[in-house]
Coordinates of C-alpha atoms and ligand atoms in Angstrom, one line a residue:
X1041 CA -11.8 -18.3 -23.4
X1042 CA -14.0 -16.9 -19.9
X1043 CA -16.9 -14.7 -20.6
X1044 CA -14.9 -11.1 -19.9
X1045 CA -12.2 -11.5 -22.4
X1046 CA -14.5 -13.0 -24.9
X1047 CA -17.4 -9.4 -23.8
X1048 CA -18.0 -6.7 -26.4
X1049 CA -16.4 -4.2 -23.9
X1050 CA -12.7 -6.4 -23.9
X1051 CA -12.6 -7.2 -27.7
X1052 CA -13.6 -3.1 -28.6
X1053 CA -10.3 -2.2 -26.0
X1054 CA -8.3 -4.8 -27.5
X1055 CA -8.7 -3.8 -31.3
X1056 CA -8.6 0.2 -30.2
X1057 CA -5.1 -0.3 -28.9
X1058 CA -4.2 -1.5 -31.8
X1059 CA -4.2 2.1 -32.9
X1060 CA -3.5 4.0 -30.2
X1061 CA -0.4 1.7 -29.4
X1062 CA 1.3 3.2 -33.3
X1063 CA 1.2 6.9 -31.1
X1064 CA 3.8 8.1 -29.4
X1065 CA 3.2 10.5 -26.5
X1066 CA 4.7 13.6 -27.8
X1067 CA 2.6 13.0 -30.6
X1068 CA -0.9 13.1 -28.4
X1069 CA 0.7 16.0 -26.9
X1070 CA 1.3 17.5 -30.3
X1071 CA -2.4 16.9 -31.8
X1072 CA -3.9 18.4 -29.0
X1073 CA -3.1 21.6 -26.5
X1074 CA -5.9 21.0 -23.8
X1075 CA -4.5 17.1 -23.6
X1076 CA -3.9 18.1 -19.7
X1077 CA -7.3 19.5 -18.8
X1078 CA -8.7 17.0 -20.3
X1079 CA -7.2 13.6 -18.9
X1080 CA -6.5 14.6 -14.9
X1081 CA -9.0 15.2 -12.0
X1082 CA -9.2 16.6 -8.8
X1083 CA -10.6 16.3 -5.6
X1084 CA -9.9 18.6 -3.0
X1085 CA -6.2 19.5 -3.4
X1086 CA -5.0 16.0 -4.7
X1087 CA -4.9 16.6 -8.9
X1088 CA -4.0 13.6 -10.8
X1089 CA -2.8 13.6 -14.0
X1090 CA -3.5 10.6 -16.4
X1091 CA -2.6 12.2 -19.6
X1092 CA 1.2 10.6 -20.0
X1093 CA -1.4 7.3 -20.6
X1094 CA -1.8 6.5 -23.9
X1095 CA -5.8 7.2 -23.5
X1096 CA -7.9 9.4 -26.2
X1097 CA -11.3 9.7 -25.6
X1098 CA -12.6 7.3 -27.1
X1099 CA -10.3 5.1 -25.0
X1100 CA -11.8 6.8 -21.2
X1101 CA -15.7 5.7 -23.4
X1102 CA -14.4 2.2 -24.1
X1103 CA -13.1 2.0 -20.0
X1104 CA -16.3 2.8 -19.3
X1105 CA -18.2 0.3 -20.5
X1106 CA -16.1 -2.3 -19.0
X1107 CA -16.8 -1.0 -16.2
X1108 CA -20.8 -0.6 -16.9
X1109 CA -20.2 -4.2 -18.0
X1110 CA -18.8 -6.2 -15.4
X1111 CA -21.8 -3.6 -13.0
X1112 CA -19.0 -1.9 -10.9
X1113 CA -21.4 0.7 -9.4
X1114 CA -23.6 -2.3 -8.3
X1115 CA -20.3 -3.6 -6.2
X1116 CA -19.2 0.2 -4.9
X1117 CA -22.4 0.1 -3.5
X1118 CA -22.9 -3.7 -2.2
X1119 CA -19.4 -2.9 -0.8
X1120 CA -20.5 0.3 1.4
X1121 CA -23.6 -1.8 2.4
X1122 CA -22.2 -4.1 4.5
X1123 CA -22.3 -6.9 1.8
X1124 CA -20.5 -10.3 2.9
X1125 CA -19.1 -9.7 -0.6
X1126 CA -16.0 -11.4 0.7
X1127 CA -17.9 -14.5 -0.2
X1128 CA -14.3 -17.1 0.2
X1129 CA -14.4 -15.9 4.2
X1130 CA -18.3 -15.2 4.0
X1131 CA -17.7 -11.2 5.6
X1132 CA -18.2 -7.9 4.2
X1133 CA -15.6 -5.8 3.5
X1134 CA -16.4 -2.6 5.9
X1135 CA -13.3 -0.4 6.5
X1136 CA -15.0 2.3 5.2
X1137 CA -17.5 2.0 8.3
X1138 CA -14.3 2.0 10.4
X1139 CA -14.2 6.1 8.7
X1140 CA -18.3 6.4 7.9
X1141 CA -20.5 8.4 10.7
X1142 CA -24.1 6.1 9.2
X1143 CA -25.3 3.5 10.2
X1144 CA -24.6 0.0 8.8
X1145 CA -26.2 -3.0 9.5
X1146 CA -24.7 -7.2 9.3
X1147 CA -27.6 -9.6 9.6
X1148 CA -29.5 -6.9 11.2
X1149 CA -27.2 -5.3 13.5
X1150 CA -25.7 -1.7 13.7
X1151 CA -21.7 -1.9 13.8
X1152 CA -21.6 1.8 14.4
X1153 CA -21.7 1.5 18.0
X1154 CA -19.6 -0.8 17.9
X1155 CA -17.0 1.6 16.3
X1156 CA -17.3 4.4 18.2
X1157 CA -16.6 2.6 21.3
X1158 CA -13.8 1.0 20.0
X1159 CA -13.0 5.3 19.0
X1160 CA -13.9 6.1 22.5
X1161 CA -11.2 3.3 23.6
X1162 CA -8.5 4.5 22.0
X1163 CA -8.9 8.3 22.5
X1164 CA -9.3 7.5 26.3
X1165 CA -6.0 5.0 26.7
X1166 CA -3.8 7.1 24.1
X1167 CA -5.2 10.7 26.1
X1168 CA -3.8 9.1 29.1
X1169 CA -0.6 7.7 27.8
X1170 CA 0.0 11.6 26.6
X1171 CA -1.0 13.7 29.0
X1172 CA 1.2 11.1 31.7
X1173 CA -2.1 10.0 33.9
X1174 CA -1.1 6.1 32.9
X1175 CA 2.7 5.4 33.6
X1176 CA 5.0 2.8 33.3
X1177 CA 5.5 0.9 37.2
X1178 CA 8.0 3.2 38.1
X1179 CA 6.1 6.0 37.8
X1180 CA 8.1 7.7 34.6
X1181 CA 6.5 8.6 31.8
X1182 CA 5.6 5.8 28.9
X1183 CA 8.7 7.5 25.9
X1184 CA 7.9 4.9 23.4
X1185 CA 5.8 2.4 22.0
X1186 CA 6.2 -1.1 20.6
X1187 CA 4.1 -2.6 17.9
X1188 CA 4.6 -6.3 17.6
X1189 CA 2.8 -7.5 14.6
X1190 CA 2.9 -8.5 10.7
X1191 CA 1.3 -7.5 6.9
X1192 CA -1.9 -5.8 7.7
X1193 CA -1.1 -5.7 11.5
X1194 CA 2.0 -3.7 10.9
X1195 CA 2.4 -1.9 7.6
X1196 CA -0.4 0.5 7.5
X1197 CA 0.5 2.1 11.1
X1198 CA 4.5 1.9 9.9
X1199 CA 3.6 3.8 6.9
X1200 CA 1.6 6.4 8.6
X1201 CA 3.8 7.3 11.5
X1202 CA 6.8 7.6 9.4
X1203 CA 4.8 9.8 7.0
X1204 CA 2.9 11.9 9.8
X1205 CA 6.6 12.7 11.7
X1206 CA 5.7 16.2 11.4
X1207 CA 2.8 15.6 13.4
X1208 CA 3.8 13.5 15.9
X1209 CA 4.5 15.1 19.7
X1210 CA 7.9 13.4 19.4
X1211 CA 8.1 12.1 23.0
X1212 CA 6.4 8.6 22.5
X1213 CA 8.2 7.4 19.7
X1214 CA 7.4 4.3 17.7
X1215 CA 8.5 0.9 16.9
X1216 CA 7.6 -1.6 14.7
X1217 CA 8.7 -5.4 15.1
X1218 CA 7.4 -8.1 12.4
X1219 CA 9.7 -10.0 11.6
X1220 CA 10.3 -14.0 13.3
X1221 CA 14.2 -12.9 12.2
X1222 CA 15.4 -11.7 16.4
X1223 CA 17.8 -9.7 14.9
X1224 CA 15.1 -7.2 14.7
X1225 CA 13.7 -7.5 18.1
X1226 CA 17.3 -7.1 19.6
X1227 CA 18.3 -4.5 17.6
X1228 CA 14.7 -2.3 19.0
X1229 CA 14.9 -3.7 22.7
X1230 CA 18.9 -2.8 23.2
X1231 CA 17.4 0.8 23.3
X1232 CA 14.7 1.0 25.7
X1233 CA 14.0 1.3 29.4
X1234 CA 11.3 -1.6 30.3
X1235 CA 9.6 1.1 32.9
X1236 CA 9.0 3.1 30.0
X1237 CA 8.1 1.4 27.6
X1238 CA 4.1 0.4 26.3
X1239 CA 4.1 -2.5 24.0
X1240 CA 0.9 -3.4 22.2
X1241 CA 0.6 -7.1 20.7
X1242 CA -1.6 -6.7 17.6
X1243 CA -2.8 -9.6 15.6
X1244 CA -5.9 -10.3 14.7
X1245 CA -6.2 -13.9 15.0
X1246 CA -3.6 -13.8 17.7
X1247 CA -2.3 -16.7 16.9
X1248 CA 0.0 -15.3 14.1
X1249 CA 3.6 -17.4 14.9
X1250 CA 5.3 -14.6 14.3
X1251 CA 4.1 -11.7 16.8
X1252 CA 2.7 -15.1 18.9
X1253 CA 6.2 -15.6 19.2
X1254 CA 8.2 -12.1 19.3
X1255 CA 5.6 -10.8 22.2
X1256 CA 6.4 -13.9 24.0
X1257 CA 9.9 -12.6 23.9
X1258 CA 9.0 -9.1 25.0
X1259 CA 7.9 -10.3 27.7
X1260 CA 10.5 -12.1 28.9
X1261 CA 12.8 -9.1 28.0
X1262 CA 10.7 -6.9 30.0
X1263 CA 10.7 -9.5 33.6
X1264 CA 14.0 -9.8 33.2
X1265 CA 14.9 -6.0 33.1
X1266 CA 13.3 -5.0 36.1
X1267 CA 9.4 -5.7 35.9
X1268 CA 7.3 -7.6 37.2
X1269 CA 4.9 -10.4 36.6
X1270 CA 2.2 -7.7 37.8
X1271 CA 3.3 -5.0 36.0
X1272 CA 3.2 -6.6 32.3
X1273 CA -0.8 -5.4 32.7
X1274 CA 0.2 -1.7 32.3
X1275 CA 2.7 -2.2 29.8
X1276 CA 0.9 -4.5 27.1
X1277 CA -2.5 -4.2 25.7
X1278 CA -3.9 -6.2 22.6
X1279 CA -5.5 -5.8 19.0
X1280 CA -7.2 -8.4 18.0
X1281 CA -10.4 -10.5 18.0
X1282 CA -9.4 -13.4 19.7
X1283 CA -10.9 -12.3 23.2
X1284 CA -9.7 -16.2 24.4
X1285 CA -6.3 -15.9 23.7
X1286 CA -5.2 -12.3 24.8
X1287 CA -6.5 -13.6 28.1
X1288 CA -4.4 -17.1 27.7
X1289 CA -1.3 -15.0 26.5
X1290 CA -1.1 -13.0 29.6
X1291 CA -3.6 -9.8 29.0
X1292 CA -6.4 -8.7 29.9
X1293 CA -9.6 -8.4 29.2
X1294 CA -9.7 -4.1 29.4
X1295 CA -6.5 -3.7 28.0
X1296 CA -8.0 -5.3 24.8
X1297 CA -9.1 -3.1 21.9
X1298 CA -11.4 -5.6 18.9
X1299 CA -11.3 -5.5 16.0
X1300 CA -13.9 -7.6 13.8
X1301 CA -14.0 -10.0 10.8
X1302 CA -15.0 -7.5 8.5
X1303 CA -11.7 -5.2 9.4
X1304 CA -9.4 -7.2 6.3
X1305 CA -6.2 -6.8 7.8
X1306 CA -4.7 -5.1 5.1
X1307 CA -7.4 -2.6 5.6
X1308 CA -7.0 -2.4 9.2
X1309 CA -5.1 0.4 9.6
X1310 CA -8.2 2.9 10.2
X1311 CA -8.8 0.4 12.9
X1312 CA -7.3 -0.2 16.5
X1313 CA -4.7 -1.6 14.5
X1314 CA -4.3 2.3 14.4
X1315 CA -3.1 2.9 17.8
X1316 CA 0.3 2.7 17.0
X1317 CA -1.0 5.8 15.2
X1318 CA -2.9 7.4 17.7
X1319 CA -0.4 7.2 20.9
X1320 CA 2.2 9.1 18.0
X1321 CA 0.4 12.2 16.4
X1322 CA -3.1 12.1 18.9
X1323 CA -5.8 10.8 18.6
X1324 CA -6.9 14.6 16.7
X1325 CA -4.4 13.5 13.3
X1326 CA -5.7 10.2 13.5
X1327 CA -9.9 11.7 13.4
X1328 CA -8.5 14.0 10.4
X1329 CA -6.6 10.9 8.3
X1330 CA -10.2 9.3 9.2
X1331 CA -12.2 12.2 7.7
X1332 CA -9.8 12.7 4.6
X1333 CA -10.8 8.2 4.0
X1334 CA -14.4 9.2 4.8
X1335 CA -14.1 12.1 2.0
X1336 CA -12.7 9.8 -0.5
X1337 CA -15.3 7.4 0.0
X1338 CA -18.1 9.6 -0.6
X1339 CA -16.4 11.0 -4.2
X1340 CA -15.8 6.8 -4.6
X1341 CA -19.8 6.2 -3.7
X1342 CA -21.3 9.1 -5.8
X1343 CA -18.9 10.3 -8.1
X1344 CA -19.8 9.6 -11.7
X1345 CA -17.4 7.1 -13.1
X1346 CA -15.4 9.6 -15.9
X1347 CA -14.8 12.0 -12.9
X1348 CA -14.0 9.4 -10.1
X1349 CA -10.1 9.5 -9.2
X1350 CA -9.9 5.6 -7.6
X1351 CA -12.1 4.7 -10.6
X1352 CA -9.9 6.0 -13.3
X1353 CA -6.7 5.4 -11.5
X1354 CA -7.7 1.8 -11.5
X1355 CA -8.9 1.6 -15.7
X1356 CA -5.9 3.7 -16.0
X1357 CA -3.5 -0.1 -14.4
X1358 CA -6.5 -2.2 -16.6
X1359 CA -5.6 -0.7 -19.3
X1360 CA -2.6 -0.4 -18.7
X1361 CA -1.7 -4.6 -17.7
X1362 CA -4.5 -5.7 -20.3
X1363 CA -4.4 -4.1 -23.2
X1364 CA -0.3 -2.9 -23.3
X1365 CA 0.9 -6.0 -21.3
X1366 CA 2.6 -4.5 -18.7
X1367 CA 3.9 -6.9 -15.7
X1368 CA 5.0 -4.6 -13.3
X1369 CA 4.7 -1.3 -11.3
X1370 CA 6.2 2.0 -9.8
X1371 CA 5.6 3.9 -6.8
X1372 CA 7.5 7.0 -6.8
X1373 CA 7.1 9.1 -4.2
X1374 CA 9.1 12.4 -4.7
X1375 CA 8.5 13.1 -0.4
X1376 CA 10.8 10.9 1.9
X1377 CA 7.9 11.2 4.4
X1378 CA 6.6 8.8 2.4
X1379 CA 9.3 6.6 2.1
X1380 CA 7.4 3.3 3.8
X1381 CA 4.4 3.8 1.0
X1382 CA 5.7 2.0 -1.5
X1383 CA 5.8 -1.6 0.3
X1384 CA 2.1 -0.7 2.0
X1385 CA 0.6 -1.1 -1.6
X1386 CA 2.8 -3.2 -2.4
X1387 CA 0.6 -5.8 0.1
X1388 CA -2.3 -3.7 -0.6
X1389 CA -2.0 -4.3 -4.2
X1390 CA -0.4 -7.4 -4.6
X1391 CA -2.2 -9.2 -1.6
X1392 CA -5.9 -8.4 -2.5
X1393 CA -5.3 -8.6 -6.8
X1394 CA -3.4 -11.1 -6.3
X1395 CA -5.1 -14.1 -7.0
X1396 CA -5.9 -16.8 -10.6
X1397 CA -9.2 -17.8 -9.4
X1398 CA -12.6 -15.3 -10.0
X1399 CA -15.9 -15.4 -8.1
X1400 CA -17.1 -18.5 -9.8
X1401 CA -14.3 -20.7 -9.2
X1402 CA -12.3 -20.5 -12.5
X1403 CA -8.7 -20.2 -13.3
X1404 CA -8.8 -16.4 -15.6
X1405 CA -7.4 -16.6 -19.1
X1406 CA -6.5 -12.4 -18.1
X1407 CA -3.9 -10.9 -15.9
X1408 CA -4.7 -9.8 -12.6
X1409 CA -2.7 -7.9 -10.2
X1410 CA 1.1 -7.3 -11.0
X1411 CA 4.4 -6.8 -9.6
X1412 CA 4.2 -3.3 -7.0
X1413 CA 7.5 -2.0 -6.3
X1414 CA 9.2 1.7 -5.6
X1415 CA 11.2 3.9 -4.0
X1416 CA 11.1 8.0 -2.6
X1417 CA 12.4 11.0 -4.6
X1418 CA 15.4 11.5 -6.2
X1419 CA 17.7 8.1 -4.9
X1420 CA 15.6 5.9 -7.0
X1421 CA 17.0 8.0 -10.1
X1422 CA 20.6 6.9 -9.9
X1423 CA 19.2 3.5 -9.2
X1424 CA 16.1 2.1 -11.5
X1425 CA 14.8 4.8 -13.7
X1426 CA 17.9 3.4 -16.2
X1427 CA 15.8 0.2 -16.6
X1428 CA 12.3 2.8 -16.7
X1429 CA 13.9 5.3 -19.2
X1430 CA 16.0 2.6 -21.7
X1431 CA 15.3 -0.9 -20.6
X1432 CA 13.3 -3.0 -22.9
X1433 CA 10.5 -3.5 -20.7
X1434 CA 7.4 -0.5 -20.0
X1435 CA 6.8 -0.1 -16.3
X1436 CA 3.9 2.7 -15.8
X1437 CA 4.9 4.8 -12.5
X1438 CA 2.4 6.6 -10.3
X1439 CA 4.4 9.6 -8.9
X1440 CA 3.1 10.8 -5.5
X1441 CA 4.6 14.8 -4.9
X1442 CA 4.1 17.4 -2.3
X1443 CA 3.6 21.4 -3.4
X1444 CA 4.6 22.2 -0.4
X1445 CA 7.4 20.2 1.9
X1446 CA 7.6 20.3 6.1
X1447 CA 10.8 21.1 6.2
X1448 CA 12.1 23.7 3.5
X1449 CA 15.4 23.7 3.7
X1450 CA 17.6 25.8 1.6
X1451 CA 16.0 25.2 -2.6
X1452 CA 15.6 21.8 -1.4
X1453 CA 12.4 21.5 -1.9
X1454 CA 11.8 23.1 -5.5
X1455 CA 15.2 20.9 -6.6
X1456 CA 13.2 17.7 -5.7
X1457 CA 10.4 18.9 -8.0
X1458 CA 12.0 20.0 -11.0
X1459 CA 13.6 16.5 -11.0
X1460 CA 10.1 15.0 -10.7
X1461 CA 9.1 17.3 -13.7
X1462 CA 12.1 16.3 -15.9
X1463 CA 11.7 12.8 -15.4
X1464 CA 7.9 12.7 -16.0
X1465 CA 8.3 14.9 -19.3
X1466 CA 11.8 12.9 -20.4
X1467 CA 9.9 9.8 -19.6
X1468 CA 6.5 10.9 -21.7
X1469 CA 8.8 12.5 -24.7
X1470 CA 11.6 10.9 -25.0
X1471 CA 15.4 12.0 -27.3
X1472 CA 15.4 11.2 -30.7
X1473 CA 17.9 9.7 -32.7
X1474 CA 17.7 13.4 -34.5
X1475 CA 18.2 15.9 -31.2
X1476 CA 20.6 13.4 -30.7
X1477 CA 22.4 14.7 -33.7
X1478 CA 21.4 17.7 -32.8
X1479 CA 23.1 18.2 -29.7
X1480 CA 26.7 16.9 -32.1
X1481 CA 26.4 19.3 -34.0
X1482 CA 25.7 21.4 -31.6
X1483 CA 28.8 20.8 -30.3
X1484 CA 31.1 22.7 -32.5
X1485 CA 34.0 22.4 -30.9
X1486 CA 34.8 19.1 -31.4
X1487 CA 37.5 17.6 -33.2
X1488 CA 36.8 14.5 -37.0
X1489 CA 38.1 11.9 -33.3
X1490 CA 35.5 13.4 -30.6
X1491 CA 33.2 13.7 -33.3
X1492 CA 33.6 9.7 -34.1
X1493 CA 33.2 8.0 -31.1
X1494 CA 30.6 10.2 -30.3
X1495 CA 28.9 8.9 -33.4
X1496 CA 29.6 5.6 -31.5
X1497 CA 27.6 6.4 -29.0
X1498 CA 24.8 8.2 -30.4
X1499 CA 22.2 5.0 -30.4
X1500 CA 23.0 4.7 -26.5
X1501 CA 21.8 8.2 -26.2
X1502 CA 18.1 7.7 -27.6
X1503 CA 16.0 7.5 -25.4
X1504 CA 12.3 6.5 -26.5
X1505 CA 9.9 7.9 -24.4
X1506 CA 6.4 6.9 -24.7
X1507 CA 7.1 5.7 -20.7
X1508 CA 3.5 6.1 -19.1
X1509 CA 2.7 8.3 -16.0
X1510 CA 0.4 9.1 -13.4
X1511 CA 1.3 11.9 -11.1
X1512 CA -0.3 12.9 -8.3
X1513 CA 0.2 16.1 -6.5
X1514 CA -1.5 17.0 -4.0
X1515 CA -0.7 20.9 -1.1
X1516 CA 1.1 19.2 1.9
X1517 CA 1.0 16.1 3.1
X1518 CA -1.1 16.6 5.9
X1519 CA -3.1 13.6 8.1
X1520 CA -6.2 14.8 6.1
X1521 CA -5.0 14.0 2.5
X1522 CA -2.5 10.7 3.9
X1523 CA -6.3 9.7 4.2
X1524 CA -7.7 10.6 0.9
X1525 CA -4.7 8.9 -0.6
X1526 CA -4.4 5.7 1.2
X1527 CA -8.6 5.3 0.7
X1528 CA -7.5 6.2 -3.3
X1529 CA -5.6 3.5 -3.3
X1530 CA -7.8 1.3 -1.5
X1531 CA -10.0 2.1 -3.8
X1532 CA -8.5 1.2 -6.9
X1533 CA -7.6 -1.9 -6.1
X1534 CA -11.3 -2.8 -5.5
X1535 CA -11.5 -1.3 -9.3
X1536 CA -9.5 -3.4 -10.3
X1537 CA -11.3 -6.7 -8.7
X1538 CA -14.7 -5.9 -10.6
X1539 CA -13.4 -5.4 -13.5
X1540 CA -10.9 -8.8 -13.2
X1541 CA -14.0 -10.5 -10.8
X1542 CA -11.7 -11.7 -8.6
X1543 CA -12.6 -11.6 -4.3
X1544 CA -9.8 -8.8 -3.2
X1545 CA -10.4 -9.3 0.4
X1546 CA -9.4 -12.8 0.4
X1547 CA -5.3 -14.2 1.4
X1548 CA -5.0 -17.8 1.2
X1549 CA -1.7 -17.7 0.0
X1550 CA -0.9 -15.8 3.3
X1551 CA -2.8 -18.8 5.0
X1552 CA -1.2 -21.7 3.2
X1553 CA 2.5 -19.7 4.2
X1554 CA 1.5 -19.9 7.9
X1555 CA 0.7 -23.5 7.2
X1556 CA 3.5 -25.2 6.4
X1557 CA 6.5 -23.2 8.2
X1558 CA 4.2 -24.9 11.3
X1559 CA 4.9 -28.8 9.6
X1560 CA 8.8 -28.3 8.5
X1561 CA 9.0 -26.9 12.6
X1562 CA 8.8 -30.0 13.9
X1563 CA 11.1 -31.5 11.1
X1564 CA 13.7 -28.6 12.7
X1565 CA 13.5 -29.3 16.3
X1566 CA 14.6 -33.1 16.0
X1567 CA 17.6 -34.2 15.4
X1568 CA 17.3 -37.0 12.8
X1569 CA 18.1 -35.9 8.7
X1570 CA 15.6 -35.3 6.7
X1571 CA 14.8 -37.3 4.0
X1572 CA 10.3 -36.6 3.6
X1573 CA 10.4 -34.0 1.1
X1574 CA 12.4 -33.7 -2.3
X1575 CA 15.8 -33.7 -2.5
X1576 CA 16.5 -30.0 -2.6
X1577 CA 14.6 -29.1 0.6
X1578 CA 15.9 -32.5 2.3
X1579 CA 19.0 -31.2 0.9
X1580 CA 19.2 -27.7 2.4
X1581 CA 17.6 -28.5 5.7
X1582 CA 20.1 -31.1 6.2
X1583 CA 23.1 -28.4 5.1
X1584 CA 21.4 -25.9 8.4
X1585 CA 20.8 -28.3 10.6
X1586 CA 24.7 -29.7 10.2
X1587 CA 25.8 -26.1 10.6
X1588 CA 23.2 -24.1 12.5
Ligands
G6Q1726 C1 -3.4 -9.3 5.5 C2 -3.0 -10.0 6.1 C3 -2.1 -10.8 6.5 C4 -2.1 -10.8 8.5 C5 -1.2 -10.7 8.6 C6 -1.4 -11.1 9.9 O1 -4.4 -8.5 4.7 O2 -4.2 -11.1 6.1 O3 -0.8 -9.8 6.1 O4 -2.2 -9.3 8.6 O5 -0.8 -12.0 9.1 O6 -2.3 -11.0 10.4 P1 -3.1 -11.2 12.2 O7 -3.2 -10.1 12.7 O8 -4.2 -12.4 12.4 O9 -1.9 -11.4 13.1

């Protein structure tokens, strides 16, 4: 048994869970009219309600004891101070510095002057492109930006540009190519004019197979459709840490935006990886995004644990995963603009905390990161909510909801919100057998035959309820609020990593995948039969060779 699962805080929570599991959420609400006030928090215009979870005053106290036992406050300070808490890679984790303003030292050097220098470079470049001072080789304005990157060099900017479309100037359209499947690149390039297209090759390492292959293909397309070698410099820029590889690729180092080893891929949208965001919504809006995140950072750093949104969001997750045994977590934005938010969080949470070895190098004997998935708005209601309401698994869900829509068509927004309120209430309350019976009795017009068949389906109409949800409401999805929401989840992930004693900033699973594909590629390029793997892999590869 690990020190964590043997600790008094852990054992106390286990004992407390048995008591809480006996009580239906409905009863908890019936007993306490102040439940919402007790178990909801506000930060700026963000309201986070976690009262629809099986918690009471004692639960929160015990979770806070666990957080203190794991020295959460100390870890938070260490992260913001720039200590090398990503110890398997010997790096700091300083995404907070990308939106910060105070000096932060790494190895005796203040990194903030570099941060400001790159922000200024981004501002000058994006302003020139947006104002038309920088133009394509034929003298026309740039109309399209293609970001070529994958994972952390793709999901953040893609999610943000989608979320902040109402703030985009509309004269520069962002496109994202990540997949090595040529279909994605082909379908995008088919619609573009090389003379008005700007390519951003976004790769921290600049060695990622998919990105480099897509970047090469994009350059070939550019040269084959009217661009010349001397025009490449004006149409291709890079975001990377690796100056040498960028130059080898043929991009002038003046056109390179620098990144640093203390920025993790999935935490990098605040850096020059955010260049497609800036080109689309402008620097002023990007600064608002940074401000929203910075304000959440300050809150995380200074608010008491029990009033701290990321801390409470993280601890509620721990309560569900480690004590109620939930295995998956749904993210359900009731805002079409956030339709890529679940995919973004999927990487943030699963890549960060999908770990089985703790910081001491020992295998854990408790669950860590859970499966994160989701879909926006009412679409999910007509697809997978059935399982959320009546399935055999309990799946906690986060609902993200704006009070004001950017597109107030008719009464659409009220209809959308009516669905959100109804769903979260129904998941909490359910519908009991006696309520189903009452429904039958109310149908006085029913004849005997109809009543008989209705009885037969009665059990199917029962909803157990007691399904936990967190609701996060905000005024409107503007750049500042979005910045705060993203930082909220970044820090939630950190809180959970501290409780689980895992390093959330490495990703050996991703590195493993990069290594594996390279080895097999050589074998695919030869004509001979494959016999060097297990029979399944040999069989699959040989089938491919015959049928390609
Ligand atoms: C993120 C991961 C991973 C990474 C991609 C792309 O935290 O490290 O998703 O972002 O593998 O890596 P490059 O930016 O180096 O191409």
